[in-house]
XYZ file of C-alpha atoms in Angstrom:
697
model
C 0.006 0.152 -0.016
C 1.069 3.589 -0.757
C -0.012 6.761 0.951
C 0.065 8.877 -2.275
C -2.883 10.303 -4.164
C -4.100 8.253 -7.112
C -4.132 9.992 -10.367
C -7.641 10.494 -11.972
C -8.918 8.403 -14.743
C -8.113 10.896 -17.419
C -4.621 11.275 -16.348
C -4.919 14.842 -14.706
C -3.696 15.518 -11.341
C -5.872 15.358 -8.202
C -7.664 18.867 -7.792
C -6.373 20.660 -4.798
C -9.803 20.871 -3.128
C -10.423 16.912 -3.147
C -7.754 15.870 -0.816
C -8.990 18.333 2.120
C -12.503 17.152 1.502
C -11.712 13.707 1.750
C -9.642 14.194 4.879
C -12.589 16.053 6.524
C -14.955 13.337 5.697
C -12.621 10.288 6.683
C -12.566 9.025 3.191
C -9.708 6.944 1.890
C -9.112 6.047 -1.844
C -7.818 2.802 -3.258
C -6.489 1.528 -6.546
C -6.391 -2.121 -7.851
C -4.404 -3.042 -10.652
C -6.694 -5.947 -11.989
C -3.857 -7.752 -14.201
C -1.047 -7.569 -11.837
C -3.367 -8.129 -8.963
C -1.934 -5.205 -6.890
C -3.938 -3.191 -4.494
C -2.603 0.090 -3.234
C -4.497 2.750 -1.125
C -3.737 5.789 0.863
C -2.988 6.159 4.562
C -6.591 6.892 5.433
C -7.852 3.812 3.408
C -5.194 1.707 5.422
C -6.173 3.251 8.715
C -10.021 2.595 7.877
C -9.418 -1.003 6.733
C -7.049 -1.686 9.891
C -4.046 -2.907 7.615
C -0.816 -3.154 9.730
C 2.711 -3.373 8.120
C 3.594 -7.022 7.402
C -0.123 -8.394 7.366
C -0.928 -7.290 3.773
C 0.837 -8.208 0.629
C -1.221 -6.097 -1.743
C -2.933 -8.903 -3.298
C -6.754 -9.241 -3.418
C -6.687 -12.550 -1.697
C -4.797 -11.089 1.271
C -7.408 -8.408 1.395
C -10.211 -10.679 1.383
C -8.432 -12.667 4.270
C -9.026 -9.564 6.431
C -12.805 -9.802 6.181
C -15.396 -11.429 8.227
C -15.841 -14.875 6.799
C -19.691 -14.178 6.130
C -18.635 -10.955 4.351
C -15.850 -12.258 2.125
C -17.895 -14.145 -0.275
C -20.259 -11.248 -0.718
C -17.436 -8.891 -1.671
C -15.956 -11.392 -3.893
C -19.091 -11.775 -5.919
C -19.879 -8.148 -6.295
C -16.325 -7.297 -7.256
C -16.177 -10.218 -9.955
C -19.474 -8.961 -11.319
C -18.271 -5.503 -11.771
C -15.302 -6.642 -13.456
C -17.277 -8.878 -15.821
C -19.489 -6.050 -16.697
C -16.971 -3.084 -16.512
C -19.359 -1.509 -13.921
C -19.600 -0.164 -10.264
C -19.941 -2.037 -7.305
C -19.833 -1.321 -3.443
C -20.795 -3.091 -0.135
C -20.662 -2.966 3.756
C -18.101 -5.375 5.085
C -16.497 -6.208 8.302
C -12.746 -6.372 9.007
C -11.315 -8.561 11.858
C -8.137 -7.115 13.556
C -5.351 -9.426 14.759
C -6.962 -9.154 18.614
C -10.415 -10.090 17.013
C -11.767 -6.747 17.092
C -14.191 -5.856 14.217
C -14.970 -2.540 12.461
C -17.529 -1.749 9.700
C -16.320 -0.498 6.410
C -18.135 0.719 3.253
C -16.466 0.854 -0.169
C -17.454 2.030 -3.660
C -15.379 1.407 -6.629
C -15.680 1.709 -10.497
C -13.819 -0.760 -13.013
C -11.810 1.056 -15.791
C -11.066 -0.470 -19.103
C -7.940 -0.229 -21.314
C -7.650 0.962 -25.006
C -8.765 -2.547 -25.955
C -11.884 -2.432 -23.775
C -10.718 -4.931 -21.268
C -10.826 -4.509 -17.409
C -7.630 -2.864 -16.288
C -8.257 -1.100 -13.023
C -10.757 -0.555 -10.112
C -10.375 2.782 -8.329
C -12.817 3.796 -5.469
C -13.175 5.063 -1.981
C -13.591 3.543 1.374
C -14.913 4.992 4.690
C -15.777 3.814 8.281
C -19.407 2.708 8.525
C -19.342 1.280 11.978
C -21.910 4.123 13.241
C -23.937 4.054 10.123
C -23.912 0.213 10.341
C -24.928 0.243 13.914
C -27.849 2.669 12.971
C -28.961 0.093 10.195
C -28.608 -2.634 12.771
C -30.777 -0.878 15.218
C -33.236 -0.053 12.468
C -33.399 -3.649 11.578
C -33.923 -4.901 15.086
C -36.750 -2.239 15.421
C -38.237 -3.384 12.534
C -37.911 -6.986 13.478
C -39.382 -6.141 16.917
C -42.150 -4.372 15.313
C -42.934 -7.258 13.204
C -42.736 -9.589 16.140
C -45.222 -7.327 17.934
C -47.609 -7.213 14.970
C -47.271 -10.900 14.838
C -47.835 -11.283 18.605
C -51.089 -9.067 18.391
C -52.377 -11.348 15.536
C -51.556 -14.528 17.632
C -52.950 -13.033 20.815
C -56.036 -12.040 19.018
C -56.476 -15.451 17.581
C -55.928 -17.426 20.799
C -58.282 -15.218 22.668
C -60.868 -15.473 19.975
C -60.750 -19.291 20.345
C -60.988 -18.906 24.211
C -64.586 -19.884 25.209
C -64.753 -19.655 28.819
C -63.495 -17.289 31.574
C -60.697 -20.121 32.483
C -59.681 -20.118 28.857
C -59.273 -16.518 28.601
C -57.201 -16.406 31.918
C -55.042 -19.424 30.649
C -54.353 -17.698 27.384
C -53.422 -14.345 28.947
C -51.136 -15.822 31.499
C -49.016 -17.934 29.023
C -48.829 -15.127 26.486
C -44.863 -14.494 25.558
C -44.623 -10.512 25.280
C -42.266 -9.694 22.448
C -39.407 -7.620 23.751
C -41.136 -7.290 27.282
C -40.193 -10.363 29.260
C -42.492 -9.713 32.313
C -41.920 -11.583 35.676
C -45.466 -11.533 36.612
C -48.972 -11.491 34.943
C -52.397 -11.230 36.564
C -55.743 -11.032 35.156
C -58.637 -10.050 37.442
C -62.173 -9.209 37.060
C -64.364 -6.659 39.047
C -67.817 -7.095 40.182
C -69.539 -4.667 42.893
C -66.320 -2.991 43.599
C -64.600 -6.357 44.534
C -61.926 -8.013 42.331
C -61.758 -11.779 41.616
C -58.308 -13.295 40.640
C -59.079 -15.131 37.306
C -55.471 -16.311 36.704
C -51.876 -15.451 37.484
C -48.274 -16.391 36.717
C -45.077 -15.544 38.611
C -46.879 -14.877 41.683
C -47.492 -17.183 44.646
C -50.987 -18.103 45.685
C -50.549 -16.210 49.201
C -49.654 -12.984 47.297
C -52.815 -13.310 45.385
C -55.047 -14.455 48.370
C -54.619 -10.885 50.009
C -56.529 -9.393 46.748
C -58.730 -12.202 45.792
C -62.493 -11.187 46.318
C -61.554 -8.097 48.308
C -62.309 -4.466 47.742
C -59.462 -2.417 46.162
C -58.255 0.532 48.037
C -59.002 3.998 46.361
C -55.501 4.673 46.299
C -54.244 1.384 44.612
C -53.152 2.010 40.852
C -55.581 -0.706 39.594
C -58.324 1.144 41.227
C -57.159 4.155 39.524
C -56.764 2.323 36.267
C -60.474 0.989 36.511
C -61.881 4.400 37.779
C -60.146 6.361 35.025
C -60.398 3.718 32.296
C -56.839 4.491 31.364
C -53.535 2.360 31.683
C -51.293 3.220 34.653
C -47.586 2.715 34.054
C -44.956 2.619 37.087
C -41.300 2.627 35.933
C -39.720 2.023 39.302
C -40.199 1.403 43.011
C -39.407 4.781 43.876
C -42.126 6.108 41.496
C -44.711 3.738 43.114
C -43.780 4.901 46.577
C -44.216 8.533 45.712
C -47.399 8.236 43.620
C -49.166 5.540 45.848
C -47.970 5.856 49.362
C -51.022 4.391 50.821
C -50.806 1.027 49.080
C -46.764 0.961 49.010
C -46.610 -1.338 52.189
C -47.878 -4.615 50.748
C -45.629 -3.986 47.628
C -42.421 -3.280 49.348
C -41.568 -6.680 50.288
C -41.734 -7.969 46.769
C -38.625 -8.001 44.304
C -40.828 -6.276 41.536
C -39.621 -2.989 40.203
C -42.033 -1.799 37.481
C -45.594 -2.200 36.904
C -48.307 -1.713 34.118
C -51.826 -1.817 35.125
C -54.363 -2.160 32.326
C -57.994 -1.631 32.562
C -60.371 -4.001 31.009
C -63.113 -1.985 29.231
C -65.872 -3.646 27.284
C -69.142 -1.768 26.117
C -67.885 1.402 28.048
C -67.973 -0.410 31.300
C -64.627 -1.475 33.267
C -64.945 -5.210 33.859
C -61.514 -5.928 35.451
C -57.774 -5.264 35.189
C -54.663 -6.756 33.816
C -51.321 -6.528 35.877
C -47.921 -6.739 34.040
C -44.915 -6.719 36.362
C -41.144 -6.538 35.645
C -38.231 -7.310 38.130
C -36.160 -4.194 37.007
C -36.979 -0.559 36.336
C -38.698 -0.288 33.239
C -39.500 2.972 31.405
C -41.847 1.809 28.625
C -41.513 3.629 25.427
C -44.588 4.798 23.262
C -44.595 1.623 21.151
C -44.538 -0.789 24.387
C -47.242 1.105 25.950
C -49.423 0.937 22.870
C -48.721 -2.930 22.767
C -49.974 -3.249 26.237
C -52.922 -1.058 25.844
C -53.959 -3.034 22.607
C -53.514 -6.265 24.582
C -55.732 -5.081 27.323
C -58.594 -4.049 24.705
C -58.277 -7.615 23.341
C -58.527 -9.390 26.908
C -61.243 -6.998 27.795
C -63.438 -8.125 24.907
C -62.603 -11.894 25.040
C -63.354 -11.599 28.865
C -66.826 -10.087 28.300
C -67.801 -12.617 25.664
C -66.579 -15.544 27.906
C -68.300 -14.079 30.780
C -71.515 -14.073 28.952
C -71.003 -17.442 27.526
C -70.420 -18.719 31.198
C -73.473 -17.224 32.353
C -75.557 -18.735 29.377
C -74.161 -22.134 30.024
C -74.835 -21.934 33.815
C -78.395 -20.801 32.981
C -78.894 -23.559 30.368
C -77.438 -26.207 32.786
C -79.338 -25.139 35.684
C -82.608 -25.059 33.557
C -81.750 -28.506 32.149
C -81.092 -29.710 35.705
C -84.622 -28.668 36.892
C -86.337 -30.194 33.748
C -84.915 -33.586 34.029
C -85.240 -35.853 37.026
C -82.919 -35.093 39.777
C -82.354 -38.759 40.673
C -83.469 -42.079 39.170
C -85.433 -44.225 41.484
C -84.160 -47.530 42.870
C -86.533 -50.363 42.111
C -85.850 -53.835 43.084
C -85.358 -56.289 40.179
C -84.214 -53.670 37.728
C -80.859 -51.444 37.595
C -80.987 -48.381 35.430
C -78.433 -45.803 34.082
C -79.266 -42.597 32.489
C -77.173 -40.121 30.448
C -77.737 -36.656 28.991
C -75.431 -34.841 26.620
C -76.045 -31.310 25.572
C -75.334 -30.195 22.012
C -72.285 -28.396 21.263
C -73.855 -25.094 19.976
C -76.487 -22.625 21.129
C -77.578 -22.490 24.769
C -76.760 -26.433 25.179
C -80.554 -26.851 26.188
C -83.367 -28.642 24.409
C -86.209 -30.686 24.470
C -84.768 -34.281 24.885
C -85.618 -35.952 28.296
C -85.898 -39.276 30.069
C -87.845 -40.566 33.075
C -88.009 -43.590 35.178
C -91.357 -44.015 36.934
C -92.465 -46.409 39.791
C -95.720 -47.956 38.951
C -98.445 -49.749 41.074
C -97.683 -53.198 41.693
C -93.778 -52.636 41.636
C -93.711 -52.253 38.088
C -91.420 -49.582 36.309
C -92.144 -47.155 33.473
C -89.401 -45.868 31.082
C -89.837 -42.618 29.304
C -87.653 -41.143 26.451
C -88.771 -38.154 24.414
C -87.905 -35.313 22.221
C -89.767 -31.957 21.838
C -89.418 -30.272 18.501
C -86.783 -27.553 18.639
C -83.524 -26.756 20.440
C -84.273 -23.722 22.615
C -85.401 -22.452 25.860
C -89.056 -22.775 24.595
C -88.761 -26.422 23.617
C -87.040 -27.142 27.080
C -90.188 -25.369 28.944
C -92.772 -27.533 26.910
C -90.628 -30.780 27.641
C -90.833 -29.974 31.324
C -94.474 -29.624 31.313
C -94.874 -32.891 29.060
C -92.535 -34.950 31.271
C -94.592 -33.969 34.382
C -97.797 -34.736 32.688
C -96.816 -38.137 31.286
C -95.355 -39.148 34.671
C -98.583 -38.419 36.358
C -100.562 -40.317 33.932
C -98.315 -43.390 34.260
C -98.118 -43.208 37.938
C -102.012 -43.383 38.212
C -101.756 -46.839 36.612
C -103.014 -46.405 33.213
C -102.049 -48.800 30.508
C -99.200 -47.762 28.134
C -101.511 -46.876 25.358
C -103.655 -44.817 27.372
C -100.574 -42.892 29.091
C -99.538 -42.009 25.471
C -102.734 -40.974 24.215
C -103.652 -38.685 27.387
C -99.919 -37.111 26.635
C -100.824 -36.492 23.157
C -104.015 -34.653 24.021
C -102.124 -32.736 26.750
C -99.563 -31.486 24.404
C -102.296 -30.527 21.639
C -104.235 -28.628 24.423
C -101.056 -26.669 25.189
C -101.338 -24.976 21.667
C -97.605 -24.371 21.299
C -97.198 -25.358 17.702
C -94.875 -28.047 18.668
C -94.676 -31.616 18.615
C -92.832 -34.431 20.457
C -91.816 -37.897 19.740
C -91.747 -40.296 22.506
C -91.211 -44.011 23.372
C -93.002 -45.358 26.640
C -92.506 -48.856 28.024
C -93.885 -50.476 31.046
C -91.596 -53.348 32.291
C -93.204 -56.127 34.720
C -90.543 -56.472 37.171
C -91.929 -59.742 38.297
C -90.991 -61.772 35.187
C -89.274 -59.153 32.606
C -92.172 -58.497 30.084
C -92.033 -54.960 28.457
C -95.151 -53.396 26.832
C -93.932 -50.674 24.838
C -95.776 -47.652 22.994
C -94.042 -45.740 20.316
C -95.125 -42.111 19.134
C -92.933 -41.238 16.215
C -89.650 -42.024 18.223
C -86.977 -44.448 17.786
C -87.262 -48.136 18.343
C -85.820 -49.631 21.419
C -82.505 -51.764 21.213
C -82.237 -54.996 23.436
C -79.024 -56.441 24.471
C -79.549 -60.190 24.896
C -77.876 -62.419 27.655
C -75.528 -63.755 25.081
C -74.226 -60.405 24.124
C -76.035 -60.248 20.775
C -77.930 -56.795 20.064
C -80.763 -56.021 17.931
C -83.306 -53.130 17.332
C -86.629 -54.452 18.826
C -89.377 -53.223 16.371
C -92.241 -51.403 18.229
C -95.703 -50.480 16.765
C -95.404 -46.781 16.037
C -98.019 -43.990 16.017
C -97.962 -40.212 15.278
C -95.974 -37.875 17.356
C -97.490 -36.377 20.542
C -99.589 -33.378 19.731
C -100.373 -34.079 16.058
C -103.536 -35.813 16.376
C -105.270 -35.504 19.777
C -107.545 -38.569 18.984
C -104.714 -40.921 17.898
C -104.767 -44.440 19.347
C -101.487 -46.176 20.032
C -100.751 -49.904 19.689
C -98.789 -51.746 22.372
C -95.974 -54.231 21.478
C -94.999 -56.818 23.835
C -91.434 -58.242 24.192
C -89.877 -60.360 26.903
C -86.403 -60.048 28.567
C -84.467 -62.748 30.339
C -82.483 -62.147 33.575
C -79.468 -59.831 32.886
C -80.793 -58.557 29.483
C -80.753 -54.852 28.970
C -83.135 -52.419 27.092
C -81.933 -49.341 25.701
C -84.020 -46.099 24.808
C -82.337 -42.942 23.383
C -83.083 -39.881 21.073
C -81.991 -39.405 17.633
C -78.994 -37.365 18.583
C -77.121 -40.688 19.225
C -77.727 -42.357 15.985
C -78.176 -39.812 13.303
C -76.317 -36.599 12.203
C -75.579 -34.823 8.957
C -72.819 -37.189 8.365
C -74.392 -40.349 9.458
C -77.659 -41.845 8.398
C -80.141 -43.694 10.942
C -79.273 -47.127 9.518
C -75.560 -46.744 10.044
C -76.055 -45.077 13.446
C -78.167 -47.959 14.810
C -75.597 -50.516 13.369
C -72.823 -48.530 15.139
C -74.898 -48.631 18.343
C -75.638 -52.188 18.085
C -71.966 -52.873 17.579
C -70.850 -50.885 20.854
C -73.575 -52.581 22.781
C -72.326 -55.973 21.728
C -69.082 -55.394 23.279
C -67.964 -57.385 26.284
C -69.285 -55.873 29.441
C -67.598 -56.890 32.851
C -69.417 -59.265 34.957
C -71.200 -58.139 37.989
C -68.514 -57.841 40.834
C -65.432 -57.460 38.612
C -65.837 -53.851 38.597
C -66.188 -51.116 41.445
C -69.039 -49.715 39.585
C -72.068 -51.395 38.170
C -71.227 -52.752 34.649
C -74.578 -51.004 33.495
C -72.887 -47.671 34.258
C -69.842 -48.754 32.187
C -71.790 -49.638 29.486
C -73.748 -46.282 29.545
C -70.445 -44.530 29.404
C -69.262 -46.640 26.500
C -72.449 -45.801 24.707
C -72.320 -42.155 25.440
C -68.661 -41.892 24.483
C -69.343 -43.162 20.825
C -71.277 -39.743 20.161
C -69.446 -36.791 18.569
C -67.347 -34.497 20.563
C -69.412 -31.828 22.296
C -68.005 -29.113 20.193
C -69.252 -30.901 16.943
C -72.394 -32.337 18.123
C -75.642 -31.108 16.387
C -78.283 -32.272 18.687
C -78.835 -33.152 22.392
C -78.721 -36.903 23.342
C -80.952 -38.504 26.079
C -80.049 -42.142 26.992
C -81.811 -44.499 29.177
C -80.692 -48.165 29.907
C -82.748 -50.644 31.840
C -81.270 -54.004 32.904
C -83.805 -56.807 34.299
C -81.971 -58.524 37.086
C -84.563 -60.976 37.857
C -84.898 -62.545 41.163
C -81.881 -64.169 42.923
C -81.012 -67.419 41.236
C -81.989 -66.217 37.755
C -85.449 -67.406 37.675
C -88.454 -65.300 37.260
C -90.513 -64.658 40.564
C -92.981 -67.591 40.433
C -96.263 -65.465 41.238
C -98.359 -63.338 38.914
C -100.827 -60.978 40.363
C -103.095 -58.808 38.289
C -106.061 -56.646 38.847
C -108.701 -56.608 35.861
C -111.015 -53.815 35.486
C -114.671 -54.700 35.175
C -115.035 -52.824 31.913
C -111.363 -53.371 30.685
C -112.065 -56.595 28.482
C -108.965 -56.127 26.608
C -107.147 -56.757 29.889
C -108.183 -60.553 29.708
C -106.183 -61.013 26.648
C -103.073 -59.296 28.151
C -103.317 -61.373 31.222
C -103.539 -64.642 29.207
C -100.215 -63.517 27.421
C -98.503 -62.854 30.555
C -99.417 -66.065 31.939
C -98.061 -67.918 29.059
C -94.646 -66.114 29.616
C -94.670 -67.004 32.901
C -95.292 -70.464 32.675
C -92.495 -70.803 30.130
C -90.191 -68.996 32.367
C -91.176 -71.057 35.244
C -90.205 -74.085 33.488
C -93.864 -75.603 33.195
C -94.574 -74.958 29.490
C -96.630 -78.143 29.392
C -99.250 -76.381 31.379
C -99.584 -73.407 29.117
C -102.425 -74.323 27.004
C -104.689 -75.840 29.682
C -103.937 -72.846 32.199
C -104.594 -70.313 29.781
C -108.095 -72.031 28.836
C -108.960 -72.224 32.377
C -107.726 -68.976 33.546
C -109.567 -67.309 30.810
C -112.828 -68.966 31.884
C -112.550 -67.945 35.528
C -111.718 -64.342 34.834
C -114.465 -64.272 32.280
C -117.127 -65.445 34.713
C -116.007 -63.036 37.214
C -116.217 -60.112 35.016
C -119.446 -61.145 33.280
C -121.590 -61.915 36.370
C -120.249 -59.061 38.708
C -120.063 -55.312 38.632
C -116.610 -55.084 40.302
C -112.962 -55.596 39.527
C -111.306 -59.043 39.530
C -108.082 -59.889 41.003
C -106.174 -62.651 39.225
C -103.245 -64.520 40.912
C -101.145 -67.489 39.581
C -98.710 -69.141 41.781
C -96.209 -72.060 41.316
C -95.390 -74.441 44.141
C -92.574 -76.903 43.974
C -92.289 -80.134 46.130
C -88.522 -80.570 46.930
C -89.141 -84.361 47.774
C -90.982 -85.316 44.750
C -89.685 -82.491 42.189
C -93.191 -82.013 41.169
C -94.697 -78.584 40.322
C -98.204 -77.418 41.178
C -99.728 -74.296 39.719
C -102.623 -72.631 41.419
C -104.836 -70.006 39.785
C -107.170 -67.853 41.751
C -109.641 -65.176 40.712
C -111.381 -63.127 43.318
C -114.281 -60.766 43.120
C -116.520 -59.067 45.469
C -119.904 -60.453 44.280
C -121.901 -62.808 46.672
C -123.553 -64.552 43.733
C -122.189 -68.119 43.933
C -121.284 -70.140 40.717
C -123.702 -73.034 39.799
C -122.434 -75.939 37.684
C -124.982 -76.244 34.844
C -125.532 -78.708 32.093
C -126.025 -76.681 28.948
C -127.975 -78.078 25.946
C -126.553 -78.922 22.809
C -127.321 -75.668 21.312
C -126.435 -73.528 24.180
C -123.710 -70.881 23.858
C -122.670 -70.701 27.498
C -122.421 -72.575 30.853
C -119.530 -74.965 29.918
C -116.771 -72.923 31.966
C -117.003 -74.919 35.130
C -117.524 -78.163 33.199
C -114.059 -77.396 31.475
C -112.522 -76.433 34.902
C -113.713 -79.572 36.494
C -112.746 -81.858 33.489
C -109.258 -80.436 32.951
C -107.919 -79.315 36.272
C -106.456 -81.678 39.039
C -108.429 -79.635 41.567
C -110.691 -76.775 41.868
C -113.018 -74.948 44.185
C -114.902 -71.766 45.374
C -114.097 -70.185 48.687
C -116.016 -67.452 50.660
C -113.921 -64.221 51.376
C -116.067 -62.492 53.491
C -117.369 -59.944 51.094
C -116.950 -62.076 47.744
C -115.527 -65.135 46.852
C -112.359 -66.776 45.402
C -112.542 -69.385 42.639
C -109.428 -71.546 42.228
C -107.900 -74.580 40.173
C -104.587 -76.528 40.355
C -102.605 -78.107 37.694
C -99.535 -80.588 38.375
C -96.599 -80.912 36.293
C -94.018 -83.764 36.638
C -91.083 -81.390 36.932
C -89.365 -78.481 35.270
C -89.704 -78.195 31.608
C -86.743 -79.839 29.863
C -86.905 -77.337 27.177
């Protein structure tokens, strides 16, 4: 390197004013002979670059070795492009001194051509750019910080918009990573009637928050001032806190925090709480930082207001639903029940689905599942009225068809323009017979003792409230001990993405799964089965409809046999009841293991019942009992029909053309024993049949 001035490109000497101008601005010059690869510069250029004697041999390779490893390839590419194009180039680069110190340099050069148009020399200037580069680095850092803050606001807004409940908002706020403002503590508090409620905190011990939770804020507290003025309060140091708020300095003086930001939460013009952001060092927040925190406070306020409204609506809906549905399911000997209610994932999470378990006269049990049209508070209100009415009709002892018909008339009389679907089933707890009536609702599903599951068809009628004079048909089916019947609403088996057939197939598959035996689980296996069925439904956030679910398992008497007694009252005007009693007697005898007595017993029982109904004006009581003799393994069936008439039966000998009078003759001829006994008021007619033993089948 030389410290002499460079000749101009035209060969003229350097103007006298150029050297003082370059010296005043700290600019050095260089000249690189491209063909000989010799690089020379004046003393200012050497000082700016940091060249020391002995470290530089005037070659381009030696110059590049002085540069920072990240900058050398950039300078090389730009110089090579300028040489190839006979153009200009320039760049910032960093040089590394012997002791590892770095300095920033900027150069600008131009390639000159010889008489043949070939690249011959590069001449140019260099100057110290450390201050300039620092300014650019700081500008880059500020631009990056602004970008991070903008991204943070977007991410915070997204996270807070997805927060549904107050707890979600508190969790999101206390986990926010503030860009460039690493706080040591975050607190979210709501205000109600002048008291603050701590919703969430990070960086604070529980005992620190307990002092303020659900307490009145002192008027001189910075949080109270922020809420009162609806403006942020920023405190840069402990001294500033002590000077501005001496009344509340005491509890704060023992902490290690040195700066605070109290952000009021204002929604719809009303202050609903405050956010606290604290730091463990003195922090004079600049305008951008204060704007960031104020914006964050606004986002949290809007999310908190929305979440509080959601929680209030959810609590209202849940409370209303709890009132409308049975608080507890009654315990009835001989059967086990399990119920579930799952609210839809949208709206008020309240609707018209309901279930009920009704104890009936004679120890029987009624099962109800239904769904009122609609998914709102109005539907829930109608559901509550209909549930109570249907429960009352069932508890009065009306047969299933009458219960459903009366419920339909009741709903029609309400004049609500709503209808309801419903399935009602009366279960004979003595021997597991189910009498089901369906009003536009889903069929029951039965899980048999061997684990197989199938839909049980039930004769259907119109939904309740559509045709007040609708007559409903009863479908009868039987359960063996340990078998389960399931009633549900359509939300369990039908959705926009699943048709009814697919839903029932999936439900049957779930029900058919292995169920732990009684005693193997701490819970009743029926409860586990109810949980498994409920879990197959869609997640609550996706569920489109409410789900009501009712399971009943007929446990039967101890030992697995049906109770060997059948007792029924038959109304004097209820002739259809005679056919029902005959059917119940048939099922009972098959279950008791004396199926060979079915035909005879049914015929003779029908004769006695018909005789009592026809010749009296009172109800009759039918009773069938099976006795077993342990020594002979014989079974004896005794059937009794009681009435309150003093008229004694007379055995007649009817003529060939007579249409009546053969009842007692049949009883005498086919029974093993029969008789009539007085009962004080009325009488008891009976007959007995003997069987050799339990039916092998």
